[in-house]
Amino acid sequence: MRVEIWSDIACPWCYIGKARFEAGLAAFAHRDTVEVVHRSFELDPKAPAPTDIAVLDMLAAKYGVSRAQAEAMEARVAETAAAEGLDYRAGRIHGNTFDLHRLLHAGKAHGVQDALLDAFYRANFAEARPLGDPAVLREIAVGAGLPEQEADRVLADSAAYATEVRADEREAAELGATGVPFFVIDRRYGISGGQPAEVFRQALERAHEETAVQILPAGDAEVCGDDGCAVPGK
Amino acid sequence: MRVEIWSDIACPWCYIGKARFEAGLAAFAHRDTVEVVHRSFELDPKAPAPTDIAVLDMLAAKYGVSRAQAEAMEARVAETAAAEGLDYRAGRIHGNTFDLHRLLHAGKAHGVQDALLDAFYRANFAEARPLGDPAVLREIAVGAGLPEQEADRVLADSAAYATEVRADEREAAELGATGVPFFVIDRRYGISGGQPAEVFRQALERAHEETAVQILPAGDAEVCGDDGCAVPGK
């Protein structure tokens, strides 16, 4: 089985939802057969590079609330995060995540995608690091296991893995995702939002029980099996 | 979309089927959205390490034919391979492929699985190299891009990636595969055998058209979207 998770590093419910999904997965009997792939989704593709817009100011403007009210909203999210054992501090910076998604695709190609996503989440939500600074991105990426040369290449070339990010985003739209996190099991079942662990466990269970591959009819099977291989013209 | 291909390096139809699948994929309009994963399948798990049993002798014994008849069978497969632009020479060695599958899983973790499988096929069918020799396996694996340290680790430790190989084989059985190559699209459609490229193209087309993810009902969606993020207790 394969689970694809569309998410954005800027999305608190993706950060929390990842931990909940992993708890659900850990409780699933056939967890060893599950592969997880992270897919790109930008909540705010037009955001500037993350430099000096505080999320608290962005929230206050977006929801038309005071800074104190924005702080209270964030505090409630922080409590929810804490219940999953996740650090969550106010003070993070709002900004574009395209380069982070490109690096996550490089991470996928090098087998370190999951570790890199965890590192980005931690840097953003627990440490409020300035993710608009290429030197910071480089340090995080290399720390998560991306080869230095590859990190440098991706950061220097804004086209690197850009196609892959766009393809993920197009697929999210085609599959009907309007927000994130969005979880898709074997391209058959979708789950929207950072649901409780038990919801994920049950969905995995259901997908596992209902796995049924339809064998398409085809011509002469040129196949090898227990009794040997088909021989042409025989 | 994702295509999983169960195959064995010892299987001529897997070698030929891979080329045909790739031709079908190249002709599929949405090929950019397709990921390919190679899965382990051993046709003869009890085979000894490949050292000194010629495939021609094995075939003659298995089918109860003369060595000349086995050569004629192989020649017909070679013609079919040549039609796909693949080198195929007699003289290869029969033997166990478990270590090769373990290396392919290491290749997957390092993003070089497809290149490594091509290299193994070439070494076996076009070059008849002795794949029972760890030094040969190391050379091929490193040549395909597996880091030297990882190749050494996997070859030195027979438990490395053994679980992954066994899991693939269990899944093949669960999905109803009795021989290889066995192609599975998005865990929904299965295709058995090294079919013509057009069969693969049509199957990809069909799977693409019929993609429909069922969104599972769930509780309060803790989600972020265009209009911001859900706030707990609000």
XYZ file of C-alpha atoms in Angstrom:
468
model
C 0.000 0.000 0.000
C 1.009 3.545 -0.560
C -0.134 6.663 1.211
C 0.430 10.026 -0.439
C 0.216 13.056 1.797
C -0.261 16.471 0.276
C 0.877 19.173 2.668
C 2.540 22.532 3.029
C 5.295 23.348 5.487
C 3.359 26.499 6.400
C 0.299 24.480 7.473
C -0.068 23.759 11.201
C -2.609 20.968 10.596
C -0.146 19.287 8.273
C 2.487 19.340 11.019
C 0.013 17.950 13.547
C -1.667 15.655 11.019
C 1.641 14.025 10.125
C 2.193 13.022 13.761
C -1.380 11.731 14.027
C -1.104 9.778 10.797
C 2.149 8.224 12.013
C 0.467 7.193 15.267
C -2.358 5.617 13.260
C 0.140 3.882 11.001
C 2.077 2.556 14.010
C -1.153 0.960 15.274
C -1.911 -0.650 11.889
C -1.019 -4.356 11.793
C 0.288 -4.272 8.208
C 2.344 -1.109 8.628
C 5.396 -2.809 7.082
C 3.675 -2.857 3.701
C 2.885 0.865 3.746
C 5.012 3.370 1.876
C 4.537 7.065 2.500
C 5.166 9.730 -0.120
C 4.948 13.446 0.589
C 3.435 15.660 -2.080
C 3.687 19.396 -2.605
C 0.877 21.847 -1.950
C 1.312 25.587 -1.505
C -1.329 27.316 0.585
C -0.149 30.702 -0.599
C 1.797 30.398 -3.861
C 1.906 34.186 -4.212
C 3.507 34.763 -0.809
C 6.831 36.595 -0.890
C 10.000 34.859 0.258
C 9.751 34.433 4.035
C 11.662 37.385 5.402
C 9.882 39.785 7.638
C 6.130 39.116 7.788
C 5.297 37.610 11.176
C 2.586 34.952 10.993
C 0.778 36.666 13.873
C 0.496 39.885 11.818
C -0.595 37.919 8.753
C -3.282 36.121 10.781
C -4.539 39.355 12.354
C -4.871 40.929 8.900
C -6.370 37.820 7.267
C -9.049 37.207 9.901
C -9.556 40.884 10.821
C -8.716 40.279 14.464
C -6.411 41.974 16.935
C -2.869 40.790 17.485
C -3.938 39.492 20.907
C -6.757 37.503 19.328
C -4.337 36.081 16.757
C -2.069 35.070 19.617
C -4.964 33.317 21.334
C -5.768 31.418 18.129
C -2.181 30.316 17.821
C -2.125 29.295 21.476
C -5.057 26.939 20.865
C -3.248 25.350 17.929
C -0.131 25.086 20.116
C -2.131 23.157 22.742
C -3.348 20.727 20.093
C 0.219 20.291 18.863
C 1.469 19.730 22.417
C -1.077 16.912 22.814
C 0.764 15.136 19.983
C 4.146 15.761 21.612
C 5.036 18.539 19.171
C 6.756 21.817 19.978
C 4.865 24.827 18.667
C 5.935 28.378 19.392
C 4.562 31.684 18.235
C 6.879 33.955 16.265
C 7.257 32.130 12.987
C 7.542 33.925 9.684
C 5.029 33.852 6.849
C 6.290 33.258 3.365
C 6.612 31.325 0.176
C 7.368 27.588 0.412
C 8.146 26.768 -3.222
C 11.885 26.315 -2.619
C 11.170 24.061 0.351
C 8.977 21.863 -1.826
C 11.701 21.690 -4.480
C 14.138 20.550 -1.810
C 11.630 17.948 -0.594
C 11.536 16.503 -4.102
C 15.330 16.367 -4.118
C 15.007 14.647 -0.740
C 12.642 12.103 -2.274
C 15.150 11.334 -5.029
C 17.791 10.758 -2.349
C 15.664 8.748 0.074
C 15.542 11.428 2.785
C 12.215 13.112 2.061
C 10.490 12.193 5.299
C 13.431 13.285 7.464
C 13.651 16.557 5.560
C 9.956 17.304 5.964
C 10.222 16.666 9.705
C 13.211 19.009 9.824
C 11.341 21.751 7.941
C 8.313 21.446 10.218
C 10.514 21.611 13.294
C 12.428 24.607 11.946
C 9.200 26.413 11.157
C 6.872 25.594 14.042
C 9.196 24.722 16.915
C 12.115 27.021 16.149
C 10.644 29.818 13.993
C 13.736 29.824 11.808
C 13.942 32.189 8.820
C 13.107 29.804 5.977
C 13.606 32.534 3.387
C 17.347 32.378 3.974
C 18.990 29.941 1.506
C 21.823 29.307 3.989
C 19.266 28.155 6.556
C 17.529 25.922 4.003
C 20.882 24.456 3.022
C 21.813 23.710 6.616
C 18.480 22.014 7.283
C 18.567 20.003 4.044
C 22.123 18.786 4.546
C 21.372 18.032 8.201
C 18.493 15.805 7.056
C 20.823 13.868 4.768
C 20.590 15.604 1.396
C 24.056 15.559 -0.228
C 25.647 19.032 -0.052
C 26.180 19.186 -3.809
C 22.521 18.435 -4.453
C 21.335 21.034 -1.926
C 23.549 23.640 -3.589
C 22.359 22.681 -7.051
C 18.664 22.893 -6.110
C 19.071 26.202 -4.289
C 21.071 27.733 -7.155
C 18.643 26.666 -9.896
C 15.033 27.715 -9.341
C 13.935 25.323 -12.102
C 15.273 22.258 -10.274
C 12.319 20.040 -9.305
C 9.899 22.882 -10.149
C 8.079 20.588 -12.603
C 7.654 17.969 -9.884
C 6.176 20.516 -7.456
C 3.705 21.752 -10.090
C 2.769 18.186 -11.046
C 1.935 17.380 -7.396
C -0.208 20.493 -7.161
C -2.049 19.679 -10.384
C -2.722 16.165 -9.118
C -4.071 17.492 -5.828
C -6.595 19.553 -7.778
C -7.505 16.599 -10.006
C -8.088 14.399 -6.957
C -10.405 16.992 -5.444
C -8.216 18.349 -2.638
C -9.163 21.869 -1.636
C -7.035 22.037 1.488
C -4.298 20.219 3.332
C -3.276 17.904 4.789
C -4.833 15.557 2.256
C -4.122 11.852 2.540
C -4.686 9.405 -0.310
C -4.406 5.646 0.142
C -3.564 3.686 -3.016
C -5.333 6.340 -5.084
C -8.611 4.926 -3.814
C -9.450 6.578 -0.518
C -8.949 10.188 0.444
C -8.900 11.663 3.937
C -9.012 15.377 4.440
C -7.508 17.086 7.461
C -5.397 16.234 10.481
C -7.791 13.571 11.755
C -7.286 11.551 14.944
C -4.853 8.627 14.692
C -7.689 6.123 14.939
C -9.343 7.521 11.788
C -6.124 6.874 9.885
C -5.748 3.392 11.339
C -9.288 2.466 10.330
C -8.838 3.855 6.824
C -5.644 1.818 6.395
C -7.478 -1.261 7.660
C -10.325 -0.711 5.220
C -8.014 -0.137 2.266
C -6.075 -3.258 3.208
C -9.211 -5.412 3.398
C -10.621 -4.098 0.149
C -7.478 -4.439 -1.911
C -8.500 -6.177 -5.101
C -6.518 -5.775 -8.252
C -8.490 -6.340 -11.447
C -6.357 -8.327 -13.857
C -6.858 -6.784 -17.295
C -7.440 -9.216 -20.124
C -4.495 -9.288 -22.478
C -3.105 -11.419 -25.286
C -0.714 -14.343 -25.028
C 1.015 -13.997 -21.715
C 4.751 -13.888 -22.229
C 5.501 -14.735 -18.672
C 7.835 -16.739 -16.458
C 6.448 -18.737 -13.553
C 7.103 -21.774 -11.409
C 6.991 -24.013 -14.440
C 9.387 -21.961 -16.526
C 9.032 -19.302 -19.186
C 6.797 -19.054 -22.233
C 8.752 -19.692 -25.428
C 7.803 -17.723 -28.563
C 6.335 -19.708 -31.454
C 5.787 -22.738 -29.285
C -0.265 7.324 -10.799
C 2.073 4.611 -9.741
C 3.039 1.440 -11.524
C 4.614 -1.375 -9.557
C 6.444 -4.011 -11.549
C 7.209 -7.362 -9.978
C 10.057 -9.047 -11.782
C 13.114 -11.229 -11.432
C 16.483 -10.508 -12.982
C 16.556 -14.132 -14.161
C 13.335 -13.678 -16.176
C 13.719 -12.965 -19.923
C 10.133 -11.708 -20.229
C 10.796 -9.248 -17.431
C 13.791 -7.875 -19.336
C 11.757 -7.625 -22.547
C 8.576 -6.531 -20.747
C 10.373 -3.629 -19.080
C 11.380 -2.248 -22.489
C 7.846 -2.730 -23.823
C 6.285 -1.096 -20.787
C 8.647 1.855 -21.159
C 7.640 2.213 -24.814
C 3.970 2.175 -23.779
C 4.676 4.711 -21.052
C 6.522 6.982 -23.501
C 3.404 6.987 -25.695
C 1.090 7.837 -22.772
C 0.113 11.502 -22.685
C 0.270 11.801 -18.890
C 3.582 9.972 -18.513
C 4.956 12.763 -16.310
C 2.545 11.792 -13.544
C 3.613 8.143 -13.536
C 6.046 6.776 -10.986
C 7.518 3.333 -11.456
C 8.565 1.085 -8.589
C 10.285 -2.253 -9.063
C 9.298 -5.101 -6.776
C 11.088 -8.316 -5.930
C 10.030 -11.720 -7.169
C 12.241 -14.814 -7.203
C 11.369 -17.386 -9.815
C 13.603 -19.944 -8.126
C 14.233 -18.991 -4.486
C 15.972 -22.316 -3.870
C 18.499 -21.857 -6.657
C 22.142 -21.964 -5.544
C 24.307 -18.879 -5.891
C 24.936 -18.345 -9.607
C 28.289 -19.989 -10.175
C 28.502 -22.785 -12.645
C 25.083 -23.920 -13.880
C 24.625 -22.743 -17.470
C 21.055 -21.645 -18.213
C 21.100 -23.811 -21.342
C 21.788 -26.920 -19.230
C 19.138 -25.898 -16.724
C 16.579 -25.410 -19.531
C 17.450 -28.742 -21.159
C 16.947 -30.535 -17.834
C 13.808 -28.580 -16.901
C 11.981 -29.089 -20.193
C 13.476 -32.501 -20.959
C 14.930 -31.334 -24.266
C 18.316 -31.611 -25.912
C 20.921 -28.900 -25.530
C 20.354 -28.008 -29.205
C 16.627 -27.627 -28.600
C 17.310 -25.421 -25.568
C 19.553 -23.298 -27.761
C 16.765 -22.980 -30.323
C 14.318 -21.876 -27.597
C 16.771 -19.268 -26.389
C 17.358 -18.103 -29.959
C 13.634 -17.404 -30.342
C 13.621 -15.360 -27.138
C 16.725 -13.537 -28.390
C 14.868 -12.591 -31.593
C 12.001 -11.183 -29.563
C 14.469 -9.228 -27.435
C 16.250 -7.915 -30.531
C 12.903 -6.570 -31.802
C 12.869 -4.345 -28.698
C 16.449 -3.242 -29.289
C 17.812 -5.440 -26.522
C 20.993 -7.501 -26.601
C 20.426 -11.104 -25.635
C 23.158 -13.709 -25.796
C 23.200 -17.342 -24.834
C 25.665 -18.433 -22.160
C 24.228 -16.857 -19.033
C 24.403 -18.545 -15.667
C 21.469 -19.827 -13.653
C 21.315 -18.952 -9.990
C 19.818 -17.321 -6.977
C 18.800 -13.645 -7.252
C 18.085 -12.813 -3.617
C 21.197 -10.647 -3.195
C 20.363 -8.777 -6.395
C 16.890 -8.002 -5.060
C 18.384 -6.771 -1.787
C 20.651 -4.460 -3.756
C 17.663 -3.236 -5.783
C 15.958 -2.229 -2.546
C 19.089 -0.354 -1.504
C 18.953 1.252 -4.949
C 15.370 2.290 -4.313
C 16.364 3.945 -1.036
C 19.060 5.856 -2.908
C 17.002 6.813 -5.959
C 18.890 4.574 -8.412
C 16.664 1.495 -8.507
C 15.664 1.752 -12.156
C 19.245 2.287 -13.349
C 20.418 -0.641 -11.224
C 17.759 -2.981 -12.575
C 18.722 -2.039 -16.145
C 22.355 -2.727 -15.280
C 21.524 -6.128 -13.776
C 19.458 -7.114 -16.818
C 22.230 -6.028 -19.157
C 24.857 -7.877 -17.120
C 22.756 -11.039 -17.139
C 21.198 -11.182 -20.598
C 23.545 -9.140 -22.780
C 26.851 -9.871 -21.077
C 26.308 -13.182 -19.228
C 28.334 -11.915 -16.285
C 28.772 -14.122 -13.196
C 26.179 -12.590 -10.861
C 27.150 -14.948 -8.058
C 30.401 -13.044 -7.590
C 29.988 -10.298 -4.958
C 32.773 -8.266 -6.592
C 30.782 -8.244 -9.840
C 27.588 -7.247 -8.035
C 29.459 -4.463 -6.254
C 30.895 -3.140 -9.494
C 27.480 -3.128 -11.188
C 25.744 -1.539 -8.205
C 28.321 1.216 -7.785
C 28.341 1.787 -11.546
C 24.575 2.351 -11.396
C 25.008 4.989 -8.689
C 24.700 3.111 -5.402
C 27.139 4.643 -2.895
C 30.140 2.318 -2.380
C 29.617 2.179 1.368
C 26.000 1.103 0.933
C 26.915 -1.562 -1.643
C 29.519 -2.961 0.759
C 27.121 -2.895 3.689
C 24.365 -4.728 1.780
C 26.741 -7.347 0.370
C 28.344 -7.963 3.780
C 25.051 -8.323 5.660
C 22.652 -10.889 4.211
C 19.863 -9.480 6.400
C 20.076 -6.008 4.803
C 16.824 -5.352 2.912
C 15.863 -9.036 3.241
C 12.609 -8.017 4.941
C 11.762 -5.718 2.029
C 12.369 -8.479 -0.518
C 10.154 -10.891 1.427
C 7.443 -8.247 1.819
C 7.360 -7.671 -1.952
C 7.053 -11.391 -2.553
C 4.243 -11.740 -0.028
C 2.402 -8.854 -1.667
C 2.762 -10.429 -5.109
C 1.062 -13.552 -3.789
C -1.676 -11.503 -2.103
C -2.350 -9.624 -5.331
C -2.705 -12.864 -7.264
C 0.544 -12.869 -9.238
C 1.643 -16.347 -10.224
C 4.391 -15.303 -12.614
C 6.377 -12.318 -13.751
C 6.565 -9.692 -15.038
C 3.464 -8.526 -13.191
C 2.434 -4.885 -13.543
C 0.043 -3.179 -11.129
C -1.332 0.307 -11.750
C -2.401 2.214 -8.624
C -3.227 -1.088 -6.939
C -6.302 -1.261 -9.141
C -5.338 -2.889 -12.428
C -2.991 -5.795 -12.965
C -1.313 -6.840 -16.203
C 0.450 -10.157 -16.455
C 3.327 -10.766 -18.837
C 5.554 -8.836 -21.199
C 2.654 -7.476 -23.260
C 3.032 -5.239 -26.323
C 3.666 -1.549 -25.607
C 0.173 -0.627 -26.796
C -1.440 -2.834 -24.138
C 0.452 -0.911 -21.477
C -0.441 2.447 -23.007
C -4.125 1.564 -23.084
C -4.069 0.305 -19.503
C -2.430 3.549 -18.338
C -5.055 5.509 -20.269
C -7.863 3.554 -18.683
C -6.471 3.911 -15.174
C -6.014 7.629 -15.757
C -9.594 8.103 -16.926
C -11.064 6.063 -14.109
C -9.119 7.678 -11.281
C -11.639 8.511 -8.622
C -10.647 8.877 -5.021
C -13.424 8.244 -2.534
C -13.225 10.801 0.224
C -13.861 8.973 3.488
C -16.260 10.652 5.891
C -14.446 11.931 8.953
C -15.011 14.241 11.889
C -14.263 17.958 12.097
C -11.762 18.688 9.395
C -8.688 20.271 10.910
C -7.491 21.601 7.650
C -5.822 24.614 6.019
C -7.116 25.953 2.713
C -7.378 29.092 0.631
C -9.353 30.812 3.344
C -6.950 29.952 6.149
C -6.745 27.269 8.798
C -9.351 25.788 11.112
C -8.869 27.050 14.665
C -9.626 24.664 17.555
C -12.587 25.576 19.769
C -13.813 28.147 17.313
